[in-house]
């Protein structure tokens, strides 16, 4: 069944028998090149990758409500409210990841027939790329990075029943949503997967690909360890080089107007599978080391200039606060006119209704229970945001936010205002700590990438120091501390001049605090 479908859907190209079809020469399987043939495939015109051809099964998934939901989730969350061009959504990013996943598999298949990549492998990797972000919530990482962890903390403090899984991430929900898609497709046609040569083992494989292979021991059921390299295509836990990043680097840079020095098209051509330390990994040509480093540097640049932008961050913090205040699960009585936000992660059906539209629902509501949330979102709309006071790079490692907050409070208490009419209250000037790195905290990520040479294409190893530029940084992560002036409700009526004086005095205090604690002038 599988082999027949493989022959039907794949066009065979062989230099020894170019005129012979699959019916007359089935043994040409080893030199087959993956391509689509048949009804149901669609071509999407994309500003980043051009014309992307999608397999009929991928089209079926795309046409489900669970996937169409991604049209209503901003790729960059609050960053869109700072960079007006960043209006793209998770929908087009997911299409791009599926496209690049297919391209990488084709490159490996065409160049290394001995890998025995099957049509099922090809489809599964593409589907995983397509579905890897199904679990994102409102404003993308605002939901799983800020809302859910804080909701869990609030439940614990208030003694409320806590059924939120420990360290819940959007990948967990992506798997749950994918299961729901498979269930809905089977309800329409029980043989939908069989028709394309897939079975329950392949479904397990797709879910494993979405979460990524994390352990050193091989505990995965979708594929044997011989095909471990396939687990590095969509979510690479080995070194962070995967097609997910390739797409969002190119796509985000395009929409943000930020230069992208990383060339994923070139790196794609030099991808190869080699066995290193008893396991097969995707490796790259040694001369591409600088290009690989540019990839990690692009990640840092995007975080520094866009994802962790000082205004975007505070807007996302306000969005998270608004959602938490509107969450009925955080109230003892669970008022009916509040929103099921953290509760929605329990089922795919409820989660499918959770998109960026929730902010419009809150803004247009008349419920008294949503008044506080409404006020916060109204401030965002009217651009009445906390005022940025200052930012400094931390020079001491592992300085906790609690320690910084204490020293900052002491600094404010000691500070003598130049204007006697101005009084600074530490509670009005909260501290935020931002982590920036190249993808692996304080480690040099390129040390975890394997490279092969032209003369030894089947032997790969980590790059040597002398093969890298001497201009590379010695440190690969940094922490920034930021201070904002957040008006309380009773301060909202203060005039602009008074507010300006407070911020100016706080800036002076911040500079003195930095000089005393970080040696920064």
Short mmCIF file of C-alpha atoms in Angstrom, two decimals:
data_model
loop_
_atom_site.label_atom_id
_atom_site.label_comp_id
_atom_site.label_asym_id
_atom_site.label_seq_id
_atom_site.Cartn_x
_atom_site.Cartn_y
_atom_site.Cartn_z
CA UNK A 1 0.00 0.00 0.00
CA UNK A 2 2.69 2.45 1.04
CA UNK A 3 5.09 1.45 -1.73
CA UNK A 4 2.36 1.76 -4.40
CA UNK A 5 1.45 5.24 -3.18
CA UNK A 6 5.13 6.21 -3.09
CA UNK A 7 5.52 5.22 -6.76
CA UNK A 8 2.32 7.02 -7.75
CA UNK A 9 3.17 10.35 -6.12
CA UNK A 10 6.88 10.55 -6.93
CA UNK A 11 8.34 11.44 -10.30
CA UNK A 12 11.51 9.44 -10.89
CA UNK A 13 14.57 10.96 -12.50
CA UNK A 14 17.51 8.74 -13.31
CA UNK A 15 20.45 9.48 -15.59
CA UNK A 16 20.74 5.81 -16.56
CA UNK A 17 17.09 5.43 -17.54
CA UNK A 18 15.69 8.93 -18.14
CA UNK A 19 12.94 7.75 -20.48
CA UNK A 20 11.69 4.91 -18.31
CA UNK A 21 8.71 5.48 -16.04
CA UNK A 22 8.15 4.11 -12.55
CA UNK A 23 5.98 1.31 -13.98
CA UNK A 24 8.77 -0.02 -16.18
CA UNK A 25 11.69 0.61 -13.79
CA UNK A 26 10.71 0.40 -10.11
CA UNK A 27 14.33 -0.16 -9.10
CA UNK A 28 15.02 3.52 -9.85
CA UNK A 29 13.73 4.23 -6.33
CA UNK A 30 17.24 4.90 -5.04
CA UNK A 31 17.73 7.86 -7.37
CA UNK A 32 14.20 9.24 -7.08
CA UNK A 33 13.74 12.96 -6.54
CA UNK A 34 10.84 14.16 -4.47
CA UNK A 35 8.22 16.13 -6.37
CA UNK A 36 4.44 16.42 -6.39
CA UNK A 37 2.15 14.94 -8.97
CA UNK A 38 -1.58 14.67 -8.76
CA UNK A 39 -4.65 16.61 -7.72
CA UNK A 40 -5.10 18.57 -4.55
CA UNK A 41 -1.69 20.27 -4.34
CA UNK A 42 -1.70 24.05 -4.03
CA UNK A 43 0.86 26.75 -4.74
CA UNK A 44 1.09 29.68 -2.33
CA UNK A 45 2.79 32.89 -3.40
CA UNK A 46 4.94 34.07 -0.51
CA UNK A 47 6.94 37.33 -0.26
CA UNK A 48 9.86 35.48 1.36
CA UNK A 49 10.14 32.14 -0.44
CA UNK A 50 8.28 32.81 -3.67
CA UNK A 51 6.02 30.04 -4.94
CA UNK A 52 5.57 27.31 -2.32
CA UNK A 53 4.00 24.03 -3.43
CA UNK A 54 2.00 22.22 -0.76
CA UNK A 55 1.11 18.53 -0.78
CA UNK A 56 -2.66 17.70 -0.84
CA UNK A 57 -2.52 16.38 2.74
CA UNK A 58 -0.94 19.63 3.93
CA UNK A 59 -3.70 21.54 2.13
CA UNK A 60 -6.31 19.52 4.04
CA UNK A 61 -4.63 20.50 7.31
CA UNK A 62 -4.36 24.15 6.27
CA UNK A 63 -8.11 24.23 5.58
CA UNK A 64 -9.06 23.20 9.13
CA UNK A 65 -10.37 25.79 11.65
CA UNK A 66 -7.53 24.87 14.02
CA UNK A 67 -4.94 25.97 11.47
CA UNK A 68 -6.89 28.93 10.05
CA UNK A 69 -6.91 30.29 13.61
CA UNK A 70 -3.23 31.23 13.08
CA UNK A 71 -4.35 34.01 10.72
CA UNK A 72 -5.48 35.86 13.85
CA UNK A 73 -2.29 35.61 15.92
CA UNK A 74 0.44 38.17 15.38
CA UNK A 75 3.84 36.63 14.81
CA UNK A 76 5.62 39.29 16.87
CA UNK A 77 2.98 40.16 19.47
CA UNK A 78 3.45 43.63 20.94
CA UNK A 79 6.36 44.38 18.60
CA UNK A 80 3.74 45.21 15.95
CA UNK A 81 2.73 48.21 18.06
CA UNK A 82 6.28 49.57 17.74
CA UNK A 83 7.19 48.40 14.22
CA UNK A 84 4.09 49.08 12.06
CA UNK A 85 5.35 46.81 9.27
CA UNK A 86 5.40 43.74 11.55
CA UNK A 87 1.76 42.89 10.91
CA UNK A 88 2.43 39.33 9.74
CA UNK A 89 0.83 36.35 11.46
CA UNK A 90 1.70 32.82 12.55
CA UNK A 91 -0.24 31.52 9.55
CA UNK A 92 2.25 32.55 6.85
CA UNK A 93 5.22 31.68 9.06
CA UNK A 94 3.90 28.11 9.44
CA UNK A 95 3.53 27.76 5.66
CA UNK A 96 7.11 28.96 5.26
CA UNK A 97 8.46 26.46 7.79
CA UNK A 98 6.66 23.59 6.02
CA UNK A 99 8.15 24.74 2.71
CA UNK A 100 11.71 24.96 4.05
CA UNK A 101 11.36 21.62 5.87
CA UNK A 102 10.46 20.02 2.55
CA UNK A 103 13.36 21.69 0.77
CA UNK A 104 15.89 20.50 3.36
CA UNK A 105 14.60 16.93 3.23
CA UNK A 106 14.84 17.01 -0.58
CA UNK A 107 18.44 18.22 -0.45
CA UNK A 108 19.42 15.40 1.92
CA UNK A 109 17.45 12.83 -0.08
CA UNK A 110 18.90 13.85 -3.45
CA UNK A 111 22.50 14.03 -2.23
CA UNK A 112 22.54 10.98 0.04
CA UNK A 113 20.43 8.11 -1.23
CA UNK A 114 21.93 5.87 1.48
CA UNK A 115 19.88 7.73 4.11
CA UNK A 116 16.80 5.92 2.76
CA UNK A 117 14.48 8.89 3.26
CA UNK A 118 10.97 7.77 2.40
CA UNK A 119 7.93 9.63 1.14
CA UNK A 120 6.44 9.16 4.59
CA UNK A 121 9.48 10.83 6.19
CA UNK A 122 9.15 13.70 3.75
CA UNK A 123 5.46 14.22 4.48
CA UNK A 124 5.84 13.90 8.25
CA UNK A 125 8.61 16.48 8.47
CA UNK A 126 6.60 18.92 6.36
CA UNK A 127 3.46 18.41 8.46
CA UNK A 128 5.48 18.96 11.65
CA UNK A 129 6.81 22.22 10.19
CA UNK A 130 3.29 23.25 9.26
CA UNK A 131 1.83 22.47 12.70
CA UNK A 132 4.69 23.39 15.04
CA UNK A 133 3.07 26.71 16.09
CA UNK A 134 -0.57 25.62 16.39
CA UNK A 135 -0.33 26.06 20.16
CA UNK A 136 0.52 29.76 20.24
CA UNK A 137 -1.89 31.91 22.22
CA UNK A 138 -2.84 35.61 21.98
CA UNK A 139 0.10 37.77 20.92
CA UNK A 140 2.27 34.64 20.57
CA UNK A 141 4.89 34.42 23.35
CA UNK A 142 2.95 36.82 25.59
CA UNK A 143 0.63 33.91 26.40
CA UNK A 144 3.04 31.08 27.21
CA UNK A 145 5.88 33.33 28.39
CA UNK A 146 3.97 35.77 30.62
CA UNK A 147 0.30 34.90 31.09
CA UNK A 148 0.35 31.18 31.91
CA UNK A 149 3.36 31.25 34.31
CA UNK A 150 1.85 34.24 36.17
CA UNK A 151 -1.60 32.59 36.29
CA UNK A 152 -0.03 29.53 37.88
CA UNK A 153 1.78 31.74 40.41
CA UNK A 154 -1.44 33.64 41.28
CA UNK A 155 -3.36 30.38 41.79
CA UNK A 156 -0.69 29.13 44.16
CA UNK A 157 -0.66 32.39 46.18
CA UNK A 158 -4.47 32.54 46.42
CA UNK A 159 -4.84 28.88 47.22
CA UNK A 160 -6.94 28.20 44.13
CA UNK A 161 -7.02 24.79 42.42
CA UNK A 162 -4.05 24.66 40.06
CA UNK A 163 -4.50 22.34 37.08
CA UNK A 164 -1.99 24.14 34.83
CA UNK A 165 0.82 21.74 33.85
CA UNK A 166 4.27 22.59 35.19
CA UNK A 167 6.35 24.57 32.66
CA UNK A 168 3.50 24.65 30.14
CA UNK A 169 4.72 25.67 26.67
CA UNK A 170 2.99 26.32 23.37
CA UNK A 171 4.61 23.15 21.94
CA UNK A 172 2.46 21.08 24.30
CA UNK A 173 -0.64 22.74 22.91
CA UNK A 174 0.61 22.34 19.34
CA UNK A 175 0.64 18.58 19.85
CA UNK A 176 -2.85 18.68 21.38
CA UNK A 177 -4.17 20.81 18.51
CA UNK A 178 -2.56 18.50 15.95
CA UNK A 179 -4.29 15.53 17.57
CA UNK A 180 -7.57 17.41 17.22
CA UNK A 181 -6.89 18.05 13.52
CA UNK A 182 -6.17 14.36 12.89
CA UNK A 183 -9.38 13.46 14.72
CA UNK A 184 -11.45 15.91 12.67
CA UNK A 185 -9.91 14.76 9.37
CA UNK A 186 -10.57 11.12 10.22
CA UNK A 187 -14.18 12.00 11.07
CA UNK A 188 -14.60 13.24 7.49
CA UNK A 189 -12.64 10.37 5.95
CA UNK A 190 -11.39 7.50 8.07
CA UNK A 191 -8.72 6.58 5.50
CA UNK A 192 -7.36 10.10 4.95
CA UNK A 193 -3.93 9.24 6.35
CA UNK A 194 -3.77 5.80 4.71
CA UNK A 195 -4.50 7.38 1.35
CA UNK A 196 -1.22 9.27 1.67
CA UNK A 197 0.73 6.35 3.10
CA UNK A 198 0.70 7.43 6.76
CA UNK A 199 -0.27 5.46 9.86
CA UNK A 200 -0.44 5.95 13.65
CA UNK A 201 3.33 5.55 13.98
CA UNK A 202 3.78 8.49 11.58
CA UNK A 203 1.36 10.58 13.66
CA UNK A 204 3.52 9.88 16.73
CA UNK A 205 6.59 10.83 14.70
CA UNK A 206 5.06 14.18 13.73
CA UNK A 207 4.28 14.99 17.36
CA UNK A 208 7.83 14.09 18.38
CA UNK A 209 9.18 16.37 15.65
CA UNK A 210 7.06 19.26 16.92
CA UNK A 211 8.50 18.93 20.43
CA UNK A 212 12.03 18.11 19.26
CA UNK A 213 14.44 15.41 20.46
CA UNK A 214 15.81 16.51 23.83
CA UNK A 215 17.46 13.49 25.46
CA UNK A 216 20.78 11.80 24.77
CA UNK A 217 19.19 8.36 25.04
CA UNK A 218 16.95 7.38 22.13
CA UNK A 219 13.45 7.01 23.57
CA UNK A 220 11.45 8.05 20.52
CA UNK A 221 8.95 5.77 18.81
CA UNK A 222 8.27 7.55 15.53
CA UNK A 223 11.58 6.64 13.93
CA UNK A 224 14.62 4.56 14.82
CA UNK A 225 17.89 6.21 15.83
CA UNK A 226 19.15 5.69 12.26
CA UNK A 227 16.95 8.65 11.30
CA UNK A 228 17.82 10.88 14.24
CA UNK A 229 18.79 13.66 11.82
CA UNK A 230 15.14 14.14 10.87
CA UNK A 231 14.46 15.36 14.42
CA UNK A 232 16.83 18.30 13.84
CA UNK A 233 14.92 19.85 10.94
CA UNK A 234 11.91 21.56 12.57
CA UNK A 235 12.96 21.94 16.24
CA UNK A 236 16.68 21.36 16.71
CA UNK A 237 17.54 20.88 20.38
CA UNK A 238 21.15 20.02 19.51
CA UNK A 239 22.35 23.46 18.39
CA UNK A 240 19.30 25.54 17.46
CA UNK A 241 19.81 25.42 13.69
CA UNK A 242 16.40 24.57 12.23
CA UNK A 243 14.04 25.71 9.47
CA UNK A 244 11.76 27.40 12.01
CA UNK A 245 14.49 29.97 12.64
CA UNK A 246 15.41 30.19 8.95
CA UNK A 247 11.89 31.28 8.14
CA UNK A 248 11.26 33.71 10.96
CA UNK A 249 14.68 35.35 10.61
CA UNK A 250 14.00 36.09 6.94
CA UNK A 251 10.31 36.92 7.45
CA UNK A 252 10.73 39.09 10.53
CA UNK A 253 13.69 41.01 9.08
CA UNK A 254 11.63 41.66 5.95
CA UNK A 255 8.65 43.05 7.85
CA UNK A 256 10.68 44.89 10.48
CA UNK A 257 12.97 46.53 7.95
CA UNK A 258 16.08 45.07 9.65
CA UNK A 259 19.00 43.82 7.56
CA UNK A 260 19.44 40.02 7.54
CA UNK A 261 23.05 38.99 7.01
CA UNK A 262 22.30 35.27 7.29
CA UNK A 263 21.86 33.37 4.00
CA UNK A 264 19.70 30.28 4.61
CA UNK A 265 19.53 29.54 0.87
CA UNK A 266 23.28 28.99 0.75
CA UNK A 267 23.41 26.99 3.98
CA UNK A 268 20.65 24.75 2.63
CA UNK A 269 22.87 23.72 -0.31
CA UNK A 270 25.71 22.68 1.99
CA UNK A 271 23.62 20.58 4.42
CA UNK A 272 24.70 16.97 4.77
CA UNK A 273 24.17 14.11 7.23
CA UNK A 274 27.25 12.70 8.96
CA UNK A 275 27.68 10.32 11.86
CA UNK A 276 29.19 12.01 14.91
CA UNK A 277 29.64 10.25 18.26
CA UNK A 278 27.50 7.33 17.14
CA UNK A 279 24.52 9.36 15.93
CA UNK A 280 23.57 10.93 12.61
CA UNK A 281 23.42 14.72 12.60
CA UNK A 282 22.81 17.40 9.99
CA UNK A 283 26.19 19.00 9.34
CA UNK A 284 27.46 21.82 7.15
CA UNK A 285 30.51 22.55 5.03
CA UNK A 286 33.38 24.06 7.02
CA UNK A 287 33.55 27.14 4.81
CA UNK A 288 30.00 28.01 5.98
CA UNK A 289 31.10 28.60 9.59
CA UNK A 290 30.86 32.38 9.21
CA UNK A 291 27.39 32.07 7.67
CA UNK A 292 26.31 29.89 10.60
CA UNK A 293 27.64 32.45 13.05
CA UNK A 294 25.70 35.15 11.16
CA UNK A 295 22.58 33.12 11.90
CA UNK A 296 23.21 33.23 15.64
CA UNK A 297 24.16 36.89 15.44
CA UNK A 298 20.92 37.64 13.55
CA UNK A 299 19.00 36.06 16.42
CA UNK A 300 20.73 38.35 18.90
CA UNK A 301 20.14 41.41 16.70
CA UNK A 302 16.44 40.69 16.35
CA UNK A 303 16.05 40.27 20.09
CA UNK A 304 18.07 43.41 20.83
CA UNK A 305 16.32 45.66 18.32
CA UNK A 306 12.82 44.21 18.06
CA UNK A 307 11.69 41.27 20.22
CA UNK A 308 13.08 42.84 23.42
CA UNK A 309 12.50 46.45 22.37
CA UNK A 310 12.05 48.61 25.46
CA UNK A 311 8.58 49.83 24.43
CA UNK A 312 7.40 46.54 22.90
CA UNK A 313 8.29 44.74 26.14
CA UNK A 314 6.30 47.08 28.35
CA UNK A 315 3.31 46.87 25.97
CA UNK A 316 3.43 43.07 26.14
CA UNK A 317 3.63 43.28 29.92
CA UNK A 318 0.47 45.41 29.88
CA UNK A 319 -1.27 42.94 27.56
CA UNK A 320 -0.41 40.10 29.94
CA UNK A 321 -1.69 42.10 32.93
CA UNK A 322 -4.97 42.78 31.10
CA UNK A 323 -5.46 39.09 30.31
CA UNK A 324 -4.73 38.04 33.89
CA UNK A 325 -7.25 40.54 35.26
CA UNK A 326 -9.87 39.21 32.83
CA UNK A 327 -9.21 35.53 33.59
CA UNK A 328 -12.19 34.00 35.40
CA UNK A 329 -10.07 31.05 36.49
CA UNK A 330 -8.17 33.36 38.87
CA UNK A 331 -11.32 34.28 40.80
CA UNK A 332 -12.94 32.21 43.53
CA UNK A 333 -16.46 32.60 42.17
CA UNK A 334 -15.54 32.32 38.45
CA UNK A 335 -17.92 35.06 37.23
CA UNK A 336 -19.69 34.09 34.01
CA UNK A 337 -19.11 37.48 32.38
CA UNK A 338 -15.32 37.03 32.57
CA UNK A 339 -13.16 35.20 30.03
CA UNK A 340 -11.98 31.59 30.10
CA UNK A 341 -8.33 32.30 29.36
CA UNK A 342 -6.05 29.99 31.35
CA UNK A 343 -8.91 27.45 31.40
CA UNK A 344 -8.81 27.30 27.60
CA UNK A 345 -5.60 25.25 27.60
CA UNK A 346 -7.56 22.24 28.86
CA UNK A 347 -9.17 21.43 25.51
CA UNK A 348 -8.30 22.04 21.86
CA UNK A 349 -11.89 23.11 21.22
CA UNK A 350 -11.71 25.99 23.73
CA UNK A 351 -8.18 26.89 22.73
CA UNK A 352 -9.20 27.20 19.07
CA UNK A 353 -11.32 30.21 20.06
CA UNK A 354 -8.42 31.97 21.79
CA UNK A 355 -6.77 34.48 19.43
CA UNK A 356 -5.63 38.12 19.38
CA UNK A 357 -9.33 38.98 18.98
CA UNK A 358 -9.65 38.61 22.74
CA UNK A 359 -8.28 42.14 23.14
CA UNK A 360 -11.09 43.56 21.02
CA UNK A 361 -13.58 41.52 23.03
CA UNK A 362 -12.32 43.11 26.24
CA UNK A 363 -12.23 46.63 24.78
CA UNK A 364 -15.81 46.37 23.51
CA UNK A 365 -17.23 44.68 26.61
CA UNK A 366 -19.47 46.42 29.16
CA UNK A 367 -18.84 44.01 32.04
CA UNK A 368 -17.82 45.60 35.34
CA UNK A 369 -15.57 42.61 35.98
CA UNK A 370 -13.54 43.51 32.87
CA UNK A 371 -13.24 47.21 33.68
CA UNK A 372 -9.63 47.03 34.92
CA UNK A 373 -8.56 45.02 31.88
CA UNK A 374 -10.40 47.46 29.62
CA UNK A 375 -8.61 50.42 31.18
CA UNK A 376 -5.19 48.86 30.61
CA UNK A 377 -5.91 48.11 26.95
CA UNK A 378 -7.37 51.58 26.52
CA UNK A 379 -4.07 53.05 27.73
CA UNK A 380 -2.25 51.02 25.07
CA UNK A 381 -4.61 52.23 22.36
CA UNK A 382 -4.20 55.86 23.50
CA UNK A 383 -0.44 55.38 23.87
CA UNK A 384 -0.51 56.24 27.56
CA UNK A 385 2.38 53.94 28.33
CA UNK A 386 4.82 53.79 31.25
CA UNK A 387 7.73 56.17 30.68
CA UNK A 388 11.12 54.62 30.01
CA UNK A 389 13.65 55.82 32.60
CA UNK A 390 16.87 54.01 31.74
CA UNK A 391 18.68 50.84 30.75
CA UNK A 392 22.02 49.38 31.81
CA UNK A 393 24.01 46.26 31.06
CA UNK A 394 24.66 44.15 34.13
CA UNK A 395 28.35 43.53 34.77
CA UNK A 396 27.88 40.93 37.50
CA UNK A 397 26.65 37.47 36.60
CA UNK A 398 23.65 35.85 38.26
CA UNK A 399 22.35 39.02 39.88
CA UNK A 400 18.72 38.28 40.72
CA UNK A 401 15.85 40.64 40.08
CA UNK A 402 15.14 40.66 43.82
CA UNK A 403 18.68 41.88 44.60
CA UNK A 404 18.43 44.59 41.96
CA UNK A 405 15.05 45.70 43.26
CA UNK A 406 16.40 46.02 46.81
CA UNK A 407 19.44 48.08 45.80
CA UNK A 408 17.22 50.24 43.58
CA UNK A 409 14.84 50.93 46.47
CA UNK A 410 17.80 51.93 48.65
CA UNK A 411 19.10 54.22 45.89
CA UNK A 412 15.73 55.99 45.58
CA UNK A 413 15.47 56.37 49.36
CA UNK A 414 18.94 57.96 49.55
CA UNK A 415 18.48 60.18 46.52
CA UNK A 416 18.09 63.90 47.12
CA UNK A 417 15.93 65.45 44.44
CA UNK A 418 17.25 68.61 42.81
CA UNK A 419 13.64 69.81 42.80
CA UNK A 420 12.17 69.88 46.32
CA UNK A 421 8.62 69.51 44.93
CA UNK A 422 9.40 66.09 43.45
CA UNK A 423 9.12 62.93 45.55
CA UNK A 424 10.18 59.55 44.16
CA UNK A 425 8.41 56.40 45.30
CA UNK A 426 10.19 53.12 44.49
CA UNK A 427 6.83 51.41 43.85
CA UNK A 428 6.29 53.71 40.85
CA UNK A 429 9.58 52.67 39.23
CA UNK A 430 9.57 48.89 38.70
CA UNK A 431 12.62 46.99 37.45
CA UNK A 432 12.68 44.61 34.50
CA UNK A 433 15.53 42.26 33.60
CA UNK A 434 16.07 41.26 29.97
CA UNK A 435 18.21 38.29 28.87
CA UNK A 436 19.94 38.48 25.50
CA UNK A 437 22.03 35.70 24.00
CA UNK A 438 22.95 33.90 20.80
CA UNK A 439 20.65 30.95 21.46
CA UNK A 440 22.44 28.92 24.13
CA UNK A 441 22.69 31.25 27.14
CA UNK A 442 26.38 31.93 27.92
CA UNK A 443 27.70 29.22 25.57
CA UNK A 444 29.09 29.75 22.10
CA UNK A 445 26.45 27.97 19.97
CA UNK A 446 28.77 27.38 17.04
CA UNK A 447 30.73 24.93 19.20
CA UNK A 448 27.71 22.60 19.01
CA UNK A 449 27.55 22.63 15.21
CA UNK A 450 29.32 19.94 13.20
CA UNK A 451 31.17 20.71 9.97
CA UNK A 452 32.61 18.54 7.21
CA UNK A 453 35.33 19.35 4.68
CA UNK A 454 35.41 19.05 0.90
CA UNK A 455 37.93 16.21 1.07
CA UNK A 456 36.14 14.33 3.85
CA UNK A 457 32.40 14.82 3.24
CA UNK A 458 31.41 11.91 5.49
CA UNK A 459 33.48 12.94 8.50
CA UNK A 460 32.33 15.86 10.61
CA UNK A 461 33.45 17.52 13.82
CA UNK A 462 33.11 20.75 15.76
CA UNK A 463 34.87 23.76 14.26
CA UNK A 464 38.33 24.67 15.58
CA UNK A 465 38.98 28.08 17.14
CA UNK A 466 41.64 28.90 14.58
CA UNK A 467 39.08 28.36 11.80
CA UNK A 468 36.85 31.14 13.11
CA UNK A 469 37.26 34.87 12.86
CA UNK A 470 39.19 36.52 15.69
CA UNK A 471 36.53 39.24 15.69
CA UNK A 472 33.92 36.97 17.27
CA UNK A 473 32.79 37.98 20.78
CA UNK A 474 34.25 36.42 23.92
CA UNK A 475 30.85 36.51 25.64
CA UNK A 476 27.63 35.25 24.09
CA UNK A 477 25.01 36.53 26.48
CA UNK A 478 24.21 39.64 28.49
CA UNK A 479 21.58 40.90 30.88
CA UNK A 480 19.98 44.31 30.76
CA UNK A 481 18.18 46.03 33.60
CA UNK A 482 15.43 48.49 32.70
CA UNK A 483 13.42 50.92 34.80
CA UNK A 484 10.07 52.48 33.89
CA UNK A 485 7.81 55.03 35.52
CA UNK A 486 4.36 53.48 35.93
CA UNK A 487 1.63 55.79 37.10
CA UNK A 488 -0.88 54.41 39.57
CA UNK A 489 -4.58 55.19 39.10
CA UNK A 490 -4.49 58.06 41.59
CA UNK A 491 -1.55 59.62 39.73
CA UNK A 492 -3.30 59.62 36.38
CA UNK A 493 -4.48 63.19 36.86
CA UNK A 494 -0.99 64.67 37.35
CA UNK A 495 -0.02 67.17 34.70
CA UNK A 496 2.61 66.62 32.03
CA UNK A 497 5.08 68.97 33.68
CA UNK A 498 4.94 67.11 36.97
CA UNK A 499 5.36 63.78 35.20
CA UNK A 500 8.32 65.14 33.25
CA UNK A 501 10.05 66.30 36.45
CA UNK A 502 9.61 62.87 38.07
CA UNK A 503 11.09 61.08 35.08
CA UNK A 504 14.04 63.49 34.93
CA UNK A 505 14.80 63.01 38.62
CA UNK A 506 14.44 59.23 38.23
CA UNK A 507 16.90 59.31 35.31
CA UNK A 508 19.46 61.10 37.48
CA UNK A 509 18.92 58.61 40.29
CA UNK A 510 19.24 55.73 37.82
CA UNK A 511 22.62 57.01 36.58
CA UNK A 512 23.94 57.24 40.14
CA UNK A 513 22.62 53.76 40.92
CA UNK A 514 24.35 52.33 37.83
CA UNK A 515 27.65 54.00 38.74
CA UNK A 516 27.51 52.61 42.29
CA UNK A 517 26.44 49.07 41.34
CA UNK A 518 27.73 48.34 37.84
CA UNK A 519 30.66 50.71 37.49
CA UNK A 520 28.89 52.47 34.62
CA UNK A 521 29.07 56.20 34.15
#
